[in-house]
mmCIF file of C-alpha atoms in Angstrom:
data_model
loop_
_atom_site.group_PDB
_atom_site.id
_atom_site.type_symbol
_atom_site.label_atom_id
_atom_site.label_comp_id
_atom_site.label_asym_id
_atom_site.label_seq_id
_atom_site.Cartn_x
_atom_site.Cartn_y
_atom_site.Cartn_z
ATOM 1 C CA MET A 1 8.537 -5.333 -29.422
ATOM 2 C CA THR A 2 7.157 -6.815 -26.198
ATOM 3 C CA ARG A 3 6.495 -4.676 -23.152
ATOM 4 C CA TYR A 4 3.617 -4.779 -20.723
ATOM 5 C CA ILE A 5 2.053 -3.410 -17.546
ATOM 6 C CA GLN A 6 -0.026 -5.076 -14.848
ATOM 7 C CA SER A 7 -2.642 -2.859 -13.229
ATOM 8 C CA TYR A 8 -5.454 -3.459 -10.732
ATOM 9 C CA GLN A 9 -8.635 -1.459 -10.163
ATOM 10 C CA ARG A 10 -9.366 -0.740 -6.494
ATOM 11 C CA GLU A 11 -12.001 1.094 -4.485
ATOM 12 C CA LEU A 12 -11.001 4.248 -2.632
ATOM 13 C CA ALA A 13 -12.016 6.249 0.391
ATOM 14 C CA LEU A 14 -11.984 9.986 -0.375
ATOM 15 C CA SER A 15 -12.315 13.038 1.826
ATOM 16 C CA GLU A 16 -15.595 14.910 1.406
ATOM 17 C CA GLY A 17 -14.282 17.742 -0.780
ATOM 18 C CA VAL A 18 -12.558 15.330 -3.180
ATOM 19 C CA LEU A 19 -15.552 12.967 -3.223
ATOM 20 C CA GLN A 20 -17.885 15.733 -4.397
ATOM 21 C CA SER A 21 -15.809 16.074 -7.579
ATOM 22 C CA CYS A 22 -16.238 12.399 -8.532
ATOM 23 C CA ASN A 23 -19.591 12.657 -10.301
ATOM 24 C CA GLY A 24 -21.181 10.040 -8.062
ATOM 25 C CA GLY A 25 -20.551 6.313 -8.094
ATOM 26 C CA VAL A 26 -17.843 4.358 -6.306
ATOM 27 C CA PRO A 27 -14.523 6.244 -6.317
ATOM 28 C CA LEU A 28 -11.787 4.199 -7.970
ATOM 29 C CA GLY A 29 -8.030 4.151 -8.242
ATOM 30 C CA TYR A 30 -5.514 1.847 -9.875
ATOM 31 C CA GLY A 31 -2.465 0.035 -8.569
ATOM 32 C CA ILE A 32 0.322 -0.605 -11.078
ATOM 33 C CA ALA A 33 2.037 -3.862 -10.171
ATOM 34 C CA SER A 34 4.647 -4.446 -12.902
ATOM 35 C CA VAL A 35 6.289 -2.532 -15.745
ATOM 36 C CA ILE A 36 8.445 -4.780 -17.915
ATOM 37 C CA THR A 37 10.575 -4.146 -20.990
ATOM 38 C CA PRO A 38 12.877 -6.902 -22.353
ATOM 39 C CA PRO A 39 16.595 -6.095 -21.928
ATOM 40 C CA LYS A 40 17.164 -5.675 -25.680
ATOM 41 C CA ASN A 41 14.551 -2.893 -25.818
ATOM 42 C CA ARG A 42 15.638 -0.946 -22.740
ATOM 43 C CA SER A 43 17.145 2.570 -22.703
ATOM 44 C CA LYS A 44 15.211 3.512 -25.854
ATOM 45 C CA GLY A 45 12.374 5.442 -24.225
ATOM 46 C CA TYR A 46 9.739 2.753 -24.837
ATOM 47 C CA ALA A 47 8.795 2.249 -21.185
ATOM 48 C CA LYS A 48 8.640 5.985 -20.529
ATOM 49 C CA HIS A 49 6.286 6.535 -23.450
ATOM 50 C CA MET A 50 4.182 3.527 -22.450
ATOM 51 C CA MET A 51 3.755 5.013 -18.971
ATOM 52 C CA ARG A 52 2.732 8.390 -20.448
ATOM 53 C CA LEU A 53 0.082 6.595 -22.482
ATOM 54 C CA LEU A 54 -1.081 4.717 -19.400
ATOM 55 C CA HIS A 55 -2.406 7.894 -17.759
ATOM 56 C CA TYR A 56 -4.972 8.151 -20.576
ATOM 57 C CA VAL A 57 -6.076 4.547 -20.033
ATOM 58 C CA LEU A 58 -6.473 4.822 -16.246
ATOM 59 C CA ALA A 59 -7.704 8.366 -15.626
ATOM 60 C CA ASP A 60 -11.234 9.704 -15.727
ATOM 61 C CA PRO A 61 -10.469 12.949 -17.596
ATOM 62 C CA THR A 62 -13.788 14.517 -16.578
ATOM 63 C CA LEU A 63 -12.617 14.852 -12.959
ATOM 64 C CA SER A 64 -10.319 17.788 -13.639
ATOM 65 C CA GLN A 65 -10.378 20.671 -16.111
ATOM 66 C CA ARG A 66 -6.583 20.603 -15.975
ATOM 67 C CA PHE A 67 -6.307 17.129 -17.513
ATOM 68 C CA PRO A 68 -4.670 17.654 -20.932
ATOM 69 C CA SER A 69 -6.207 16.340 -24.129
ATOM 70 C CA PHE A 70 -4.534 13.402 -25.821
ATOM 71 C CA PRO A 71 -1.833 14.771 -28.206
ATOM 72 C CA ILE A 72 -3.107 13.133 -31.394
ATOM 73 C CA ASP A 73 -0.897 15.218 -33.690
ATOM 74 C CA GLN A 74 2.268 13.965 -31.993
ATOM 75 C CA TRP A 75 1.244 10.483 -30.772
ATOM 76 C CA GLY A 76 -1.409 9.371 -33.238
ATOM 77 C CA ALA A 77 -4.750 7.887 -32.246
ATOM 78 C CA PRO A 78 -5.237 7.121 -28.530
ATOM 79 C CA ALA A 79 -5.404 3.563 -27.307
ATOM 80 C CA ALA A 80 -8.809 1.955 -26.846
ATOM 81 C CA ILE A 81 -9.905 2.007 -23.204
ATOM 82 C CA PRO A 82 -10.515 -1.577 -21.994
ATOM 83 C CA GLN A 83 -13.617 -2.320 -19.973
ATOM 84 C CA GLY A 84 -13.146 -1.337 -16.330
ATOM 85 C CA PHE A 85 -10.515 1.302 -17.046
ATOM 86 C CA GLY A 86 -10.660 5.058 -17.559
ATOM 87 C CA ARG A 87 -12.418 5.619 -14.214
ATOM 88 C CA GLY A 88 -9.572 6.565 -11.868
ATOM 89 C CA ILE A 89 -8.960 9.642 -9.767
ATOM 90 C CA VAL A 90 -5.511 8.344 -8.793
ATOM 91 C CA SER A 91 -3.005 5.666 -9.766
ATOM 92 C CA VAL A 92 -0.153 4.387 -7.614
ATOM 93 C CA LEU A 93 2.994 2.333 -8.009
ATOM 94 C CA HIS A 94 6.002 1.317 -5.916
ATOM 95 C CA SER A 95 9.205 2.162 -7.727
ATOM 96 C CA ASP A 96 12.336 0.000 -7.616
ATOM 97 C CA VAL A 97 14.212 2.378 -9.969
ATOM 98 C CA GLY A 98 14.349 5.482 -7.802
ATOM 99 C CA GLU A 99 12.037 8.487 -7.862
ATOM 100 C CA ARG A 100 13.042 10.288 -11.076
ATOM 101 C CA PHE A 101 11.955 7.863 -13.797
ATOM 102 C CA TYR A 102 8.244 7.637 -12.997
ATOM 103 C CA ARG A 103 7.998 11.289 -12.010
ATOM 104 C CA ALA A 104 9.214 12.142 -15.534
ATOM 105 C CA CYS A 105 6.449 10.015 -17.094
ATOM 106 C CA GLY A 106 4.001 12.909 -17.075
ATOM 107 C CA ILE A 107 0.521 13.328 -18.466
ATOM 108 C CA GLY A 108 0.806 14.421 -22.091
ATOM 109 C CA PHE A 109 4.035 16.357 -22.406
ATOM 110 C CA GLY A 110 4.233 17.275 -18.723
ATOM 111 C CA ALA A 111 7.842 16.773 -17.642
ATOM 112 C CA GLY A 112 7.401 16.284 -13.914
ATOM 113 C CA ASP A 113 3.745 15.517 -13.228
ATOM 114 C CA GLY A 114 3.939 11.730 -13.418
ATOM 115 C CA TRP A 115 4.093 9.495 -10.357
ATOM 116 C CA THR A 116 5.499 11.396 -7.366
ATOM 117 C CA VAL A 117 7.100 9.613 -4.422
ATOM 118 C CA ARG A 118 5.151 10.080 -1.202
ATOM 119 C CA GLY A 119 6.010 8.598 2.205
ATOM 120 C CA PRO A 120 8.672 5.958 1.414
ATOM 121 C CA ILE A 121 9.313 5.393 5.130
ATOM 122 C CA GLY A 122 9.983 2.075 6.834
ATOM 123 C CA THR A 123 10.538 1.070 10.457
ATOM 124 C CA ILE A 124 12.448 -2.148 11.185
ATOM 125 C CA TRP A 125 12.848 -4.133 14.399
ATOM 126 C CA LYS A 126 15.240 -6.995 15.024
ATOM 127 C CA VAL A 127 13.222 -10.006 16.178
ATOM 128 C CA PRO A 128 14.123 -11.000 19.775
ATOM 129 C CA LYS A 129 15.293 -14.594 20.034
ATOM 130 C CA HIS A 130 12.893 -15.220 22.899
ATOM 131 C CA GLN A 131 9.395 -13.946 23.651
ATOM 132 C CA VAL A 132 9.434 -10.544 25.284
ATOM 133 C CA ILE A 133 6.251 -9.338 26.982
ATOM 134 C CA LEU A 134 6.200 -5.666 26.059
ATOM 135 C CA MET A 135 3.132 -4.793 28.130
ATOM 136 C CA ASN A 136 1.872 -6.047 31.483
ATOM 137 C CA SER A 137 -1.229 -7.393 29.774
ATOM 138 C CA GLY A 138 0.995 -9.630 27.647
ATOM 139 C CA LEU A 139 -0.562 -11.777 24.938
ATOM 140 C CA GLY A 140 -3.508 -12.969 27.022
ATOM 141 C CA ASN A 141 -5.991 -10.986 24.968
ATOM 142 C CA ILE A 142 -4.514 -11.790 21.561
ATOM 143 C CA ARG A 143 -6.564 -13.748 19.040
ATOM 144 C CA TRP A 144 -4.493 -15.094 16.184
ATOM 145 C CA LEU A 145 -5.935 -14.467 12.727
ATOM 146 C CA THR A 146 -6.061 -17.137 10.050
ATOM 147 C CA LYS A 147 -6.579 -16.316 6.375
ATOM 148 C CA GLU A 148 -10.298 -16.859 6.894
ATOM 149 C CA ASP A 149 -10.426 -14.653 10.003
ATOM 150 C CA GLN A 150 -8.613 -11.708 8.466
ATOM 151 C CA GLU A 151 -11.248 -11.152 5.788
ATOM 152 C CA GLY A 152 -13.780 -10.058 8.409
ATOM 153 C CA VAL A 153 -11.214 -7.861 10.137
ATOM 154 C CA TRP A 154 -10.361 -6.101 6.864
ATOM 155 C CA ASP A 155 -14.076 -5.511 6.236
ATOM 156 C CA GLU A 156 -14.354 -3.812 9.652
ATOM 157 C CA ASP A 157 -11.222 -1.817 8.994
ATOM 158 C CA ALA A 158 -12.468 -0.673 5.574
ATOM 159 C CA LEU A 159 -15.602 0.805 7.153
ATOM 160 C CA LEU A 160 -13.495 2.680 9.720
ATOM 161 C CA ILE A 161 -11.125 3.989 7.035
ATOM 162 C CA GLN A 162 -14.069 5.282 4.990
ATOM 163 C CA LYS A 163 -15.449 7.035 8.075
ATOM 164 C CA GLU A 164 -12.093 8.559 9.056
ATOM 165 C CA ILE A 165 -11.244 9.732 5.534
ATOM 166 C CA GLY A 166 -14.761 11.098 5.098
ATOM 167 C CA GLU A 167 -14.341 13.213 8.231
ATOM 168 C CA ALA A 168 -10.947 14.602 7.162
ATOM 169 C CA THR A 169 -10.774 18.382 6.724
ATOM 170 C CA THR A 170 -7.975 18.313 4.127
ATOM 171 C CA PRO A 171 -7.863 16.550 0.724
ATOM 172 C CA CYS A 172 -6.847 12.897 1.112
ATOM 173 C CA PHE A 173 -7.476 9.411 -0.175
ATOM 174 C CA SER A 174 -6.852 5.838 0.892
ATOM 175 C CA PHE A 175 -7.186 2.406 -0.584
ATOM 176 C CA LEU A 176 -9.271 -0.133 1.334
ATOM 177 C CA PRO A 177 -7.839 -3.431 2.599
ATOM 178 C CA ASN A 178 -10.823 -5.676 1.880
ATOM 179 C CA ASN A 179 -11.972 -7.342 -1.353
ATOM 180 C CA GLY A 180 -8.611 -9.000 -1.923
ATOM 181 C CA VAL A 181 -6.389 -5.922 -1.688
ATOM 182 C CA ALA A 182 -4.564 -6.751 1.564
ATOM 183 C CA GLU A 183 -4.497 -10.407 0.578
ATOM 184 C CA SER A 184 -2.477 -9.605 -2.550
ATOM 185 C CA PRO A 185 0.964 -9.068 -0.903
ATOM 186 C CA GLN A 186 0.463 -12.283 1.067
ATOM 187 C CA ALA A 187 -0.218 -14.174 -2.169
ATOM 188 C CA TRP A 188 2.835 -12.653 -3.874
ATOM 189 C CA GLY A 189 5.035 -13.591 -0.928
ATOM 190 C CA LEU A 190 3.840 -17.199 -0.952
ATOM 191 C CA PHE A 191 4.198 -17.426 -4.736
ATOM 192 C CA TYR A 192 7.887 -16.555 -4.577
ATOM 193 C CA SER A 193 8.577 -18.379 -1.322
ATOM 194 C CA PRO A 194 6.012 -21.129 -0.595
ATOM 195 C CA THR A 195 5.930 -21.421 3.186
ATOM 196 C CA GLU A 196 3.574 -23.096 5.608
ATOM 197 C CA SER A 197 2.424 -20.875 8.473
ATOM 198 C CA GLU A 198 2.014 -22.773 11.736
ATOM 199 C CA GLY A 199 -1.723 -22.796 12.328
ATOM 200 C CA ASP A 200 -2.275 -20.692 9.166
ATOM 201 C CA ILE A 201 -1.548 -17.549 11.231
ATOM 202 C CA TRP A 202 -1.249 -14.296 9.259
ATOM 203 C CA GLY A 203 -2.175 -11.704 11.862
ATOM 204 C CA ALA A 204 -3.362 -10.949 15.372
ATOM 205 C CA ARG A 205 -6.258 -9.084 16.941
ATOM 206 C CA ILE A 206 -6.649 -7.726 20.463
ATOM 207 C CA GLU A 207 -9.891 -8.637 22.183
ATOM 208 C CA GLU A 208 -11.092 -7.952 25.695
ATOM 209 C CA GLU A 209 -13.394 -10.143 27.741
ATOM 210 C CA GLY A 210 -17.045 -9.308 27.398
ATOM 211 C CA GLU A 211 -17.788 -6.391 25.126
ATOM 212 C CA ARG A 212 -15.312 -5.999 22.285
ATOM 213 C CA SER A 213 -12.906 -3.081 22.390
ATOM 214 C CA ASN A 214 -12.254 -0.817 19.452
ATOM 215 C CA LEU A 215 -10.761 -2.674 16.506
ATOM 216 C CA ALA A 216 -7.039 -3.295 17.081
ATOM 217 C CA PHE A 217 -5.126 -5.701 14.833
ATOM 218 C CA ALA A 218 -2.104 -6.352 12.665
ATOM 219 C CA THR A 219 -1.823 -8.517 9.547
ATOM 220 C CA TRP A 220 1.419 -9.479 7.860
ATOM 221 C CA CYS A 221 3.111 -11.171 4.927
ATOM 222 C CA LEU A 222 6.481 -12.594 3.943
ATOM 223 C CA ASP A 223 8.968 -10.440 2.046
ATOM 224 C CA PRO A 224 10.967 -12.788 -0.190
ATOM 225 C CA GLY A 225 13.499 -11.817 -2.799
ATOM 226 C CA ARG A 226 15.108 -8.829 -1.079
ATOM 227 C CA GLU A 227 18.745 -8.935 -0.101
ATOM 228 C CA GLY A 228 19.633 -9.009 3.575
ATOM 229 C CA PRO A 229 17.945 -10.533 6.639
ATOM 230 C CA GLY A 230 14.694 -12.449 6.264
ATOM 231 C CA THR A 231 11.830 -10.020 6.912
ATOM 232 C CA MET A 232 8.163 -10.209 7.823
ATOM 233 C CA LEU A 233 6.194 -7.141 6.775
ATOM 234 C CA ILE A 234 3.196 -5.854 8.690
ATOM 235 C CA THR A 235 0.730 -5.092 5.908
ATOM 236 C CA ARG A 236 -1.893 -3.251 7.974
ATOM 237 C CA LEU A 237 -1.902 -1.997 11.560
ATOM 238 C CA ARG A 238 -4.646 -0.391 13.614
ATOM 239 C CA ALA A 239 -3.716 0.221 17.255
ATOM 240 C CA THR A 240 -3.545 2.773 20.034
ATOM 241 C CA SER A 241 -0.278 3.561 21.797
ATOM 242 C CA GLU A 242 -1.190 1.020 24.509
ATOM 243 C CA GLN A 243 -2.145 -1.702 22.038
ATOM 244 C CA PHE A 244 0.757 -1.314 19.618
ATOM 245 C CA PRO A 245 3.456 -3.036 21.750
ATOM 246 C CA ILE A 246 1.176 -6.045 22.267
ATOM 247 C CA LEU A 247 0.603 -6.441 18.536
ATOM 248 C CA LEU A 248 4.293 -5.931 17.803
ATOM 249 C CA ASP A 249 5.081 -8.692 20.297
ATOM 250 C CA ALA A 250 2.626 -10.944 18.442
ATOM 251 C CA ALA A 251 4.365 -10.111 15.152
ATOM 252 C CA PHE A 252 7.712 -11.045 16.719
ATOM 253 C CA GLU A 253 6.278 -14.390 17.799
ATOM 254 C CA SER A 254 5.010 -15.126 14.289
ATOM 255 C CA ALA A 255 8.331 -14.049 12.730
ATOM 256 C CA ARG A 256 10.174 -16.467 15.024
ATOM 257 C CA ARG A 257 7.899 -19.289 13.840
ATOM 258 C CA PHE A 258 8.850 -18.448 10.252
ATOM 259 C CA GLY A 259 12.533 -18.240 11.199
ATOM 260 C CA LEU A 260 12.752 -14.577 10.143
ATOM 261 C CA GLU A 261 15.130 -11.995 11.587
ATOM 262 C CA GLN A 262 13.257 -8.713 11.131
ATOM 263 C CA VAL A 263 9.796 -7.180 11.293
ATOM 264 C CA GLU A 264 9.081 -4.107 9.181
ATOM 265 C CA ILE A 265 6.163 -1.722 8.765
ATOM 266 C CA TRP A 266 5.667 1.082 6.261
ATOM 267 C CA ASN A 267 4.623 4.552 7.407
ATOM 268 C CA LEU A 268 3.995 3.849 11.054
ATOM 269 C CA GLU A 269 1.246 6.124 12.406
ATOM 270 C CA ARG A 270 2.747 9.377 13.711
ATOM 271 C CA SER A 271 1.385 8.783 17.212
ATOM 272 C CA LEU A 272 3.270 5.465 17.354
ATOM 273 C CA VAL A 273 6.668 6.558 16.002
ATOM 274 C CA ASP A 274 8.226 7.435 19.370
ATOM 275 C CA ILE A 275 6.931 4.199 20.911
ATOM 276 C CA GLY A 276 8.320 2.226 18.006
ATOM 277 C CA ARG A 277 11.738 3.814 18.532
ATOM 278 C CA LYS A 278 11.693 3.040 22.255
ATOM 279 C CA LEU A 279 10.911 -0.578 21.366
ATOM 280 C CA GLY A 280 14.044 -0.769 19.235
ATOM 281 C CA GLY A 281 12.707 0.229 15.828
ATOM 282 C CA GLU A 282 14.895 2.073 13.339
ATOM 283 C CA THR A 283 13.044 4.388 10.943
ATOM 284 C CA SER A 284 14.461 5.538 7.607
ATOM 285 C CA GLU A 285 13.552 6.153 3.975
ATOM 286 C CA ARG A 286 13.295 2.970 1.949
ATOM 287 C CA GLU A 287 15.684 2.458 -0.939
ATOM 288 C CA ASP A 288 13.204 0.367 -2.927
ATOM 289 C CA CYS A 289 9.410 0.008 -3.230
ATOM 290 C CA LEU A 290 9.067 3.794 -3.235
ATOM 291 C CA SER A 291 5.331 4.530 -2.900
ATOM 292 C CA SER A 292 4.326 7.013 -5.626
ATOM 293 C CA PHE A 293 1.065 8.370 -7.020
ATOM 294 C CA ALA A 294 -0.320 10.296 -9.982
ATOM 295 C CA TRP A 295 -3.352 12.482 -9.301
ATOM 296 C CA TYR A 296 -6.154 12.939 -11.841
ATOM 297 C CA GLY A 297 -8.627 14.843 -9.689
ATOM 298 C CA SER A 298 -9.143 18.547 -9.181
ATOM 299 C CA GLY A 299 -6.784 20.519 -6.990
ATOM 300 C CA SER A 300 -3.034 20.313 -6.603
ATOM 301 C CA LYS A 301 -1.360 16.952 -6.016
ATOM 302 C CA LYS A 302 0.894 18.694 -3.494
ATOM 303 C CA GLU A 303 -2.136 19.282 -1.265
ATOM 304 C CA VAL A 304 -3.448 15.709 -1.432
ATOM 305 C CA GLU A 305 -2.436 13.253 1.303
ATOM 306 C CA TRP A 306 -2.186 9.499 0.756
ATOM 307 C CA ARG A 307 -3.459 8.122 4.057
ATOM 308 C CA TYR A 308 -2.858 4.570 5.344
ATOM 309 C CA ASN A 309 0.037 4.250 2.888
ATOM 310 C CA GLU A 310 1.061 0.817 4.161
ATOM 311 C CA LYS A 311 2.132 -2.461 2.594
ATOM 312 C CA PHE A 312 -1.449 -3.769 2.212
ATOM 313 C CA CYS A 313 -2.022 -1.649 -0.910
ATOM 314 C CA TRP A 314 1.286 -2.629 -2.587
#
C-alpha cells in the first residue's frame, strides 16, 4: 500500500509573544509539498489517517499544553520521528482539493483542527501588449535580478521580515524567503516547463542614484500546468504605494519576454490593493492552491496571523 508525503523544514519569524513560548533555538515550521495516494487506494481513509499521523511527526508537542497525547490504544505505537522533524510550531500546505479535507485531518481525534485555509486571495492583471510606463519615473531606476542577484535580496528581505514580525503586537508568524525557500517555486516551474529567461531575469529591484533607498523588489516564477492563460506569478513583493506600479511594470515586461498573458500575486499587501485595482487587477479567492496551516503553539489558531503569505513559501 504505497502512499507518501513530501515535507520541508523551514525557519520562521515569530512575534515576540509567540517566540517566548519556543524554548529557545531557531523557530521552525514545515511546508508540506505533496500528498499522494495511488488511485486504487483512494476513498478508503488512508490519506486522512496519514495526515493525522503527520501532526505527531512534525509538531514539537512541548510548545502547547493543549497538544493531545498520541492515541496508542486506538492507533498503536507512534511512528519514529526522523532526524530534523518533531520541532515545528506550525505546518502549512496549499490544498488543491478544497478546504474541508485537510481541515478534517485533525490532531488526534480532533474533527476540525487540522489545516485551516487562511488568505487564499489572488490578484491577476492582463499583461499589456506593449510597455506601459505606470509612473513618471518609469523603469530608469530598475535593476533586473538574475538568479545570483536575488539571493542577496532575499537575505535582506529576511532580516526585514524578522524585524517587522518581531515588532508585531499580535500573534503572527512568517516564513523567510532566503536559504532556498523562494527559489523552490522557481525550480518547480522550470522542472515542469523548462524555459530560458532572457538574460536569466527572475525579478527586479528599484534603486536610486547615490544612497540606496529602502529595499523595494519583486521576484517571480512561471506557473505551468494550470488551465487557462499562461501566467507569471510574483513570488515575493516589497514595495511602497509609489514603488509598486514600477515593479508591476517590470513584471509585465518580463512576462512579455516569456510570452505569458497574465501576472498574478497572492495576498497583495492591504495598502496596495486599491492601487492594484486601479491598475487593472482583479482580486478574488483562488480555487486551487488554498494556503492552509496547522498550529502547534500555545494560544488559539484563530488569533494567529500568517504574514507575508505569498507564493515564495509555496
